[in-house]
Short mmCIF file of C-alpha atoms in Angstrom, two decimals:
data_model
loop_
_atom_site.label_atom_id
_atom_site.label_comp_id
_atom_site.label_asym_id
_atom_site.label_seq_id
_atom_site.Cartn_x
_atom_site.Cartn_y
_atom_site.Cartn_z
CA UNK G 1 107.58 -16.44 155.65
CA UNK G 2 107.96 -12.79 155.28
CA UNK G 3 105.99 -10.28 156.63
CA UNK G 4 103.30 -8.91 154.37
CA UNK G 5 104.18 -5.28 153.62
CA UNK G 6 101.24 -2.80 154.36
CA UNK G 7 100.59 0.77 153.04
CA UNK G 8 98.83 1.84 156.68
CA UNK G 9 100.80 2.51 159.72
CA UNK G 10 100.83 1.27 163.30
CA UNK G 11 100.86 5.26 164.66
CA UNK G 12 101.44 8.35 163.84
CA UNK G 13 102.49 11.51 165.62
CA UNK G 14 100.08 14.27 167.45
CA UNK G 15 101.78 17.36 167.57
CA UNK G 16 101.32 18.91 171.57
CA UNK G 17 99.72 21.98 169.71
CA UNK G 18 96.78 20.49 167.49
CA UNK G 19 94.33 21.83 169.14
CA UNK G 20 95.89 25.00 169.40
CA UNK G 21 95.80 25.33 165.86
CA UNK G 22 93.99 28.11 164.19
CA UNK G 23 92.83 26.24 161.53
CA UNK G 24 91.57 23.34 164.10
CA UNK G 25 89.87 25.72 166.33
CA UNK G 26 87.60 27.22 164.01
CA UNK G 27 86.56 23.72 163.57
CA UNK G 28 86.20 23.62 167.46
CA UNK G 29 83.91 26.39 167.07
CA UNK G 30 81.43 25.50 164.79
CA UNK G 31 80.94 22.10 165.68
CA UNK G 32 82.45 21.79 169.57
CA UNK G 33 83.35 18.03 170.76
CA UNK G 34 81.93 16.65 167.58
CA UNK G 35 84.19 18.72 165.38
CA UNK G 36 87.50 17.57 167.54
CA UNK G 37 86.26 13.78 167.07
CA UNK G 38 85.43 13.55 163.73
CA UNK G 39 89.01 15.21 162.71
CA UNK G 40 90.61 12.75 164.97
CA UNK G 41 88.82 9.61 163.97
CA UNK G 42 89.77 10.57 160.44
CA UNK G 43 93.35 11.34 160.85
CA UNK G 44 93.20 7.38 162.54
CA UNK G 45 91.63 5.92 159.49
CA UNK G 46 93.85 7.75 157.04
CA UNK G 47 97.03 6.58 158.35
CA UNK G 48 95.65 3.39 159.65
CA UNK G 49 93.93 1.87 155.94
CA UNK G 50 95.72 3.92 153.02
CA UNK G 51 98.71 5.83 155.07
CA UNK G 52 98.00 9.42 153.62
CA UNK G 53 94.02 9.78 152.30
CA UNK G 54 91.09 8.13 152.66
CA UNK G 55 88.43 7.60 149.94
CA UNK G 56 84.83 9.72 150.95
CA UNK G 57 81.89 8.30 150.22
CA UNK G 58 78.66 6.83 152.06
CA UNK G 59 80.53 4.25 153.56
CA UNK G 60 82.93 6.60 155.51
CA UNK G 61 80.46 9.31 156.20
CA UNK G 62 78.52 6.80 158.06
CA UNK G 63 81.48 5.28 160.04
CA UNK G 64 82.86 8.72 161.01
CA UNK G 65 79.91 10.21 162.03
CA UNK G 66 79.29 6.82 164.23
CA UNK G 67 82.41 7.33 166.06
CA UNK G 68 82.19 10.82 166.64
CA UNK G 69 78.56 10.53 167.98
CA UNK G 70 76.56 13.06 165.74
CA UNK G 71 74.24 13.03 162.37
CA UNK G 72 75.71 12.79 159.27
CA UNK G 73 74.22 15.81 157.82
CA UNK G 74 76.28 16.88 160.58
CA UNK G 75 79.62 14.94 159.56
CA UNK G 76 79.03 16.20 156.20
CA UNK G 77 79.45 20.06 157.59
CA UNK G 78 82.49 19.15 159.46
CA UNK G 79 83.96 17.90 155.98
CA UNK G 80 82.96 20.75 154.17
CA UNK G 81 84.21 23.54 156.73
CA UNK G 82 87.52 21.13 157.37
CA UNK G 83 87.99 22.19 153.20
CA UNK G 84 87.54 25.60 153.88
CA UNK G 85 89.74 26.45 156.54
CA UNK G 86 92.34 24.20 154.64
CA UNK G 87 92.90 21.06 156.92
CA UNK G 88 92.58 18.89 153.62
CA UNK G 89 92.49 20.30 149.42
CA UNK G 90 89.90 21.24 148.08
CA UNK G 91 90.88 20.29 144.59
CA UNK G 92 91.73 16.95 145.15
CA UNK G 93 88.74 16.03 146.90
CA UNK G 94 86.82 17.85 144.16
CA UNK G 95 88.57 15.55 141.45
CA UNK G 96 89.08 12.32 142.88
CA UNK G 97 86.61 12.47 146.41
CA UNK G 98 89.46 11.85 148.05
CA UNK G 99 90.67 13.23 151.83
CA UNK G 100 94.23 14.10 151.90
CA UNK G 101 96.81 17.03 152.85
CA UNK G 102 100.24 17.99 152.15
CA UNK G 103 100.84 17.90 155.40
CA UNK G 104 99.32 14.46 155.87
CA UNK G 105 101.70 13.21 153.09
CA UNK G 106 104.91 14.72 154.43
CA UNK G 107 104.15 12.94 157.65
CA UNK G 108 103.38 9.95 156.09
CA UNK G 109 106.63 9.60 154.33
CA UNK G 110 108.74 10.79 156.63
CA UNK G 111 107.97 7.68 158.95
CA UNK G 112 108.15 5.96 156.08
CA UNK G 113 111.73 6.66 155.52
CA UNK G 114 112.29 6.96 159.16
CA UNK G 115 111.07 3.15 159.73
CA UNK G 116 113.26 1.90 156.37
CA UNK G 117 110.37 0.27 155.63
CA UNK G 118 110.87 -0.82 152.04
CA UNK G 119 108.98 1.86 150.12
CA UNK G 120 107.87 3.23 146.63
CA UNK G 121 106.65 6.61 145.79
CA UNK G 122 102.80 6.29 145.39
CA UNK G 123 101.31 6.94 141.62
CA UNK G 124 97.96 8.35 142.55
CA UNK G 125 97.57 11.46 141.03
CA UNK G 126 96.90 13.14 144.45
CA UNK G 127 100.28 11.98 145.72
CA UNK G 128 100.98 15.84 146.06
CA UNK G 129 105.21 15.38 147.29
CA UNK G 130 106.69 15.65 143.60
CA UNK G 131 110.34 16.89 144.41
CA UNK G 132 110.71 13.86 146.69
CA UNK G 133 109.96 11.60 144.48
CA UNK G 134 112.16 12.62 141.77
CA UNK G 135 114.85 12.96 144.23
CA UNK G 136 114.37 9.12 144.82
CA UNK G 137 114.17 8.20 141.16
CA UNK G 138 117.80 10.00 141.49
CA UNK G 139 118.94 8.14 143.91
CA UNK G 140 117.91 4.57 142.70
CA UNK G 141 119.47 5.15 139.17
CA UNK G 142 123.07 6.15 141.11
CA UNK G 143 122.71 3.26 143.32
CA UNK G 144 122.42 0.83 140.54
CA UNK G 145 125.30 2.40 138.53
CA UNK G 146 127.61 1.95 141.73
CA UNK G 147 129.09 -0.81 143.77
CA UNK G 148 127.40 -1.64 147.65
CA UNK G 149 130.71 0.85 148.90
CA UNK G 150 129.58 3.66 146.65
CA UNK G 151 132.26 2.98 143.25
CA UNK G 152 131.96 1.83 140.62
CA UNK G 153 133.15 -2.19 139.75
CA UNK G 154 136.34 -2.42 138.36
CA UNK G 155 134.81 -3.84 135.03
CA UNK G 156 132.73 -0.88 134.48
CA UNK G 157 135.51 1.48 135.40
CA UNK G 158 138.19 -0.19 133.52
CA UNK G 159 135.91 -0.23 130.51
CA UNK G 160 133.19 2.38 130.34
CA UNK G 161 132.42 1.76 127.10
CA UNK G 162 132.29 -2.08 127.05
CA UNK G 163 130.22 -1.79 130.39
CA UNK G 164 127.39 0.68 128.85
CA UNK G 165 127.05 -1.58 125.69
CA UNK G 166 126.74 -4.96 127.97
CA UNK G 167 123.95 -3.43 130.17
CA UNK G 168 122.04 -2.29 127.21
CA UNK G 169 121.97 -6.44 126.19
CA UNK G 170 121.67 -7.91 129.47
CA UNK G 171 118.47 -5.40 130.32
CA UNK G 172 117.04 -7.21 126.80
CA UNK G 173 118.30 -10.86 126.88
CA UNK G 174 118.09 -11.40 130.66
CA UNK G 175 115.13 -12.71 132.59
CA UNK G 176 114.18 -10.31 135.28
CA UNK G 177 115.34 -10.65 139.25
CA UNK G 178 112.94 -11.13 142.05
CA UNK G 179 113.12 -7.42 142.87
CA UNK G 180 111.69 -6.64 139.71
CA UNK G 181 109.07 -8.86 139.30
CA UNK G 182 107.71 -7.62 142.95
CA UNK G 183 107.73 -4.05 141.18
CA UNK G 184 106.11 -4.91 138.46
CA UNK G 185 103.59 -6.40 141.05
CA UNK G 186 102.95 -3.66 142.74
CA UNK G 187 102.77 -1.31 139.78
CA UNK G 188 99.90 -3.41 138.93
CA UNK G 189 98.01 -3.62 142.25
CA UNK G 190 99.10 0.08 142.14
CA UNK G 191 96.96 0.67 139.15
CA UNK G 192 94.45 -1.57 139.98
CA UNK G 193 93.61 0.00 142.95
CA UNK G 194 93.77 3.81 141.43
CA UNK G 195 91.45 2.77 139.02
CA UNK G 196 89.12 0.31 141.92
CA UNK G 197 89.35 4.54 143.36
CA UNK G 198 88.31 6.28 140.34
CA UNK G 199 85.34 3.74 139.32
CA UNK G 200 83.68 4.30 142.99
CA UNK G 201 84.66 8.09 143.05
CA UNK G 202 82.30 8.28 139.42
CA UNK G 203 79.63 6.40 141.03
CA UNK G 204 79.38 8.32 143.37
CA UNK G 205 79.24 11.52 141.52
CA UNK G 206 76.73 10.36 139.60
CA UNK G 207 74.32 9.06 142.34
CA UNK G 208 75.08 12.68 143.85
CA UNK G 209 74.17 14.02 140.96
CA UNK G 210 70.98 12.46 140.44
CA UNK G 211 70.06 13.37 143.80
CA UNK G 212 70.85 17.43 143.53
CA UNK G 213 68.14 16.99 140.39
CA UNK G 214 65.58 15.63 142.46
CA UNK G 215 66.18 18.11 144.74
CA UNK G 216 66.23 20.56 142.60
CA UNK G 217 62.64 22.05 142.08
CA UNK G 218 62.49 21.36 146.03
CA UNK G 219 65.76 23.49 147.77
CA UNK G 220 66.70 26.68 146.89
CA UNK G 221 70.24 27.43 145.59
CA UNK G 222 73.38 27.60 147.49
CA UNK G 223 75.50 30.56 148.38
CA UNK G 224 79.20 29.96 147.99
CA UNK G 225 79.90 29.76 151.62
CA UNK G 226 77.71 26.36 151.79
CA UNK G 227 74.68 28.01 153.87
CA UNK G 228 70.78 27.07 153.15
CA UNK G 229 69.64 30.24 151.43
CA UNK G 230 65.41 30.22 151.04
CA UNK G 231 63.90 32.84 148.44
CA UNK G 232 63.50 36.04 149.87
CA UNK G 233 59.74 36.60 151.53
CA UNK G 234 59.06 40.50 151.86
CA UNK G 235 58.56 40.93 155.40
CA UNK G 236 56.76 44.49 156.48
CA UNK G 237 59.48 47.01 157.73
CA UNK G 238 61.84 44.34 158.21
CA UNK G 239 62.67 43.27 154.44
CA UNK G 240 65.59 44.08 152.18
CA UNK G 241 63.29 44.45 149.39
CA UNK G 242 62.39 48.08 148.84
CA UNK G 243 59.15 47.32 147.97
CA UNK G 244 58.28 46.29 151.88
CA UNK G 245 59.53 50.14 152.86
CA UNK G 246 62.58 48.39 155.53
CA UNK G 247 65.85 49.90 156.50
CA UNK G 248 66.98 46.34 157.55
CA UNK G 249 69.81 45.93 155.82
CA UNK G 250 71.22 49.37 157.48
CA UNK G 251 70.17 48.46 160.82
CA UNK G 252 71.50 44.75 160.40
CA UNK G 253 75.17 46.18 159.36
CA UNK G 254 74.87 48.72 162.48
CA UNK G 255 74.75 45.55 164.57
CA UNK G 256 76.80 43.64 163.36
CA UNK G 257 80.19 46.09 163.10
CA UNK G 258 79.45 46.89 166.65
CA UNK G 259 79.95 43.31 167.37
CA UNK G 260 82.96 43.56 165.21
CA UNK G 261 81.51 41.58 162.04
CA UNK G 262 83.67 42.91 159.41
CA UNK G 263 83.82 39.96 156.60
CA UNK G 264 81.95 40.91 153.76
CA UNK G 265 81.37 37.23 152.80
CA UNK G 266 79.39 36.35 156.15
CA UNK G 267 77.82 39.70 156.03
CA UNK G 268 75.90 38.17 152.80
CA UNK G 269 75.26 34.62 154.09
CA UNK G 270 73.38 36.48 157.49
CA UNK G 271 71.35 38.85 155.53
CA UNK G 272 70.56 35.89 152.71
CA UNK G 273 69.35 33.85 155.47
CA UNK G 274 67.89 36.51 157.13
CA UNK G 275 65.24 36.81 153.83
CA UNK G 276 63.35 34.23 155.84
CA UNK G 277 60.66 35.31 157.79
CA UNK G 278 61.05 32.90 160.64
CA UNK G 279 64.81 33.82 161.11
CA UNK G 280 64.68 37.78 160.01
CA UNK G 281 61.27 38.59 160.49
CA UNK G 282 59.65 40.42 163.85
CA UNK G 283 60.20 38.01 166.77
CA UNK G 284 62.94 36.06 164.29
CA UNK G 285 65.93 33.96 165.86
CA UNK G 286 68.37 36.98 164.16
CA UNK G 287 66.72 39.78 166.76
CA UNK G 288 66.76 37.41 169.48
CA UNK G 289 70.69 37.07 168.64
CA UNK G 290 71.37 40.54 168.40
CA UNK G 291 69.03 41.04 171.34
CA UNK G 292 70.45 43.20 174.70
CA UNK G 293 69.72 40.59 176.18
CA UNK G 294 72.07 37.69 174.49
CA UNK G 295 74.40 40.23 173.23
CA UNK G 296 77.07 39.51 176.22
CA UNK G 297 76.75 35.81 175.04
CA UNK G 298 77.86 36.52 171.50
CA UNK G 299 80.33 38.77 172.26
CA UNK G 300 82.13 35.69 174.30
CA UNK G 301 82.60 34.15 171.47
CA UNK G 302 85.70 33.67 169.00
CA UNK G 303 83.60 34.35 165.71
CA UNK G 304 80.51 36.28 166.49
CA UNK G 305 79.41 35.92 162.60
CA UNK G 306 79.99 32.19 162.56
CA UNK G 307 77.97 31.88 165.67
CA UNK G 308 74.92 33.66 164.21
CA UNK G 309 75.64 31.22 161.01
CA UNK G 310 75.48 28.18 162.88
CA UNK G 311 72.16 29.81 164.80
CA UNK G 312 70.57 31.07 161.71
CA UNK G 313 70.44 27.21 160.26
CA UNK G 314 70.15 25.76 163.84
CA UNK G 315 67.04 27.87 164.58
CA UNK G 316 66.02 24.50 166.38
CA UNK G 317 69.03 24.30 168.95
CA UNK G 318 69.64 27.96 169.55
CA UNK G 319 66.33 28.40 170.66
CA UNK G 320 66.81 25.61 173.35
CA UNK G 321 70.22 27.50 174.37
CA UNK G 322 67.79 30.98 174.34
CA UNK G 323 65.38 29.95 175.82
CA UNK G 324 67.57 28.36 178.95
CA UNK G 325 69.31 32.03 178.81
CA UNK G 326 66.02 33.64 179.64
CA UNK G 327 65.50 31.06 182.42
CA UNK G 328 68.82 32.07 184.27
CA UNK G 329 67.34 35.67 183.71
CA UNK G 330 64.45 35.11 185.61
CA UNK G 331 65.59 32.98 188.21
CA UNK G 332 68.11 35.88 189.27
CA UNK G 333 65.83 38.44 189.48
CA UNK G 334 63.16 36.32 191.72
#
């Protein structure tokens, strides 16, 4: 019996500098072990189920975020930042709510090839490789107009003519070969399956979307950068409003180039976050960040404005690390 072909792979390859990579560190980061896990546990399922993407929905979000040990309102914000820095597109998981790369592909069929594992060009519209697989259609049609040493038969070369007019009939009269019929097969799982992908992918759009209009009247709207963003509350001498009399937006930029905050885009996510009084009001977890005190903390890290991100909607964690801080303090001095 012949072995059942697959579309998933045994292994793949882990280059010696993943986590070297920019893009993968800033996913180190934000989310530390977690972050590192989730990427690799996905990487595993894409090239173990589907060989280059992997279909997002509830079902995977709960899996992932099971194997890499964290929350999935947690998995969901490695996802989202793992778009942004550009470790999978944006537009196809928009479109289809789909996981995939162009570098995941290219990998993916280059073992492919490499194995000479009998293999078709994928017709998902997020197959993303198009000059490859034209170069294969190429190759095919050649193939089939020569002979297995690379000429062409001496009935077709004796008569061209005769030959072209013959394989015109014989593609109409004669019943097709084995080869064929498994193509046609496949072209029809093929579809079957794209359209098994599109049917969930709508479902879940529209369950999504009935859940953002519940939600609605209850959250506040979203910045681009993905960041909670509550309405602004006009905190005395500390406000951005005018009407409260603050200089805090002044004072808040002061701090934050001398900690060599320069992006304009987080510069707007901290001071729309910092419109809450419990983050950016007196005693607030954004003072206590920029505080003398933790200042040599922040400055150790990579991306002192993603930091005070992560802090500013983590009020609940970074107080635990703050508070531990102020611990050390005191048991140093004593």
């Amino acid at each position: 019996m012949a072995r059942i072909s697959k579309p998933g792979l045994d292994y793949f390859p882990l280059d010696v500098n993943f986590l070297q990579d920019r893009k993968v560190r800033r996913i180190s980061c934000r989310h530390h072990a977690a972050g590192i896990a989730a990427l690799t546990s996905l990487l595993c399922l894409i090239y173990k189920e589907k060989g280059y993407y992997v279909l997002w929905n509830k079902d995977t979000l709960f899996d992932i975020a099971q194997e890499a040990c964290c929350e999935e309102e947690e998995m969901q914000a490695i996802i989202d930042d793992c778009l942004s820095v550009g470790l999978f597109d944006t537009y196809i998981y928009k479109e289809y709510g789909v996981l995939t790369s162009q570098a995941i592909q290219e990998q993916y069929h280059k073992i492919i090839i490499d194995s000479r594992r009998k293999y078709k060009l994928p017709l998902e519209n997020f197959w993303m490789i198009k000059e490859e697989k034209e170069a294969n259609d190429n190759e095919e049609e050649t193939k089939e107009r020569k002979g297995e040493n690379g000429e062409q038969t001496n009935e077709s070369a004796a008569n061209p003519s005769k030959f072209a007019a013959s394989s015109g009939k014989s593609a109409a009269t004669m019943p097709q070969t084995k080869q064929e019929t498994d193509t046609d097969i496949k072209s029809k799982q093929e579809m079957e399956r794209e359209n098994e992908i599109k049917s969930e992918t709508q479902k879940d759009k529209e369950t999504e979307k009935e859940g953002k209009m519940r939600k609605e009247s209850e959250e506040p709207p979203v910045p681009p950068n993905g960041v909670s963003q509550a309405s602004p509350v006009a905190v005395r001498g500390l406000s951005l409003e005018d009407s409260s009399g603050g200089d805090f937006e002044a004072i808040l930029r002061l701090n934050m180039e001398a900690i060599g905050i320069r992006n304009e885009q987080t510069a707007k996510a901290i001071f729309a976050l910092a419109r809450r009084k419990e983050l950016g009001g007196i005693n607030g977890t954004l003072w206590k960040i920029l505080s003398p005190g933790y200042r040599p903390t922040l400055l150790k890290k990579n991306e002192p404005g993603d930091y005070i991100l992560w802090a500013l909607n983590h009020p609940a964690e970074f107080e635990s690390t703050y508070n531990g801080m102020l611990q050390k303090m005191v048991r140093g001095r004593s």
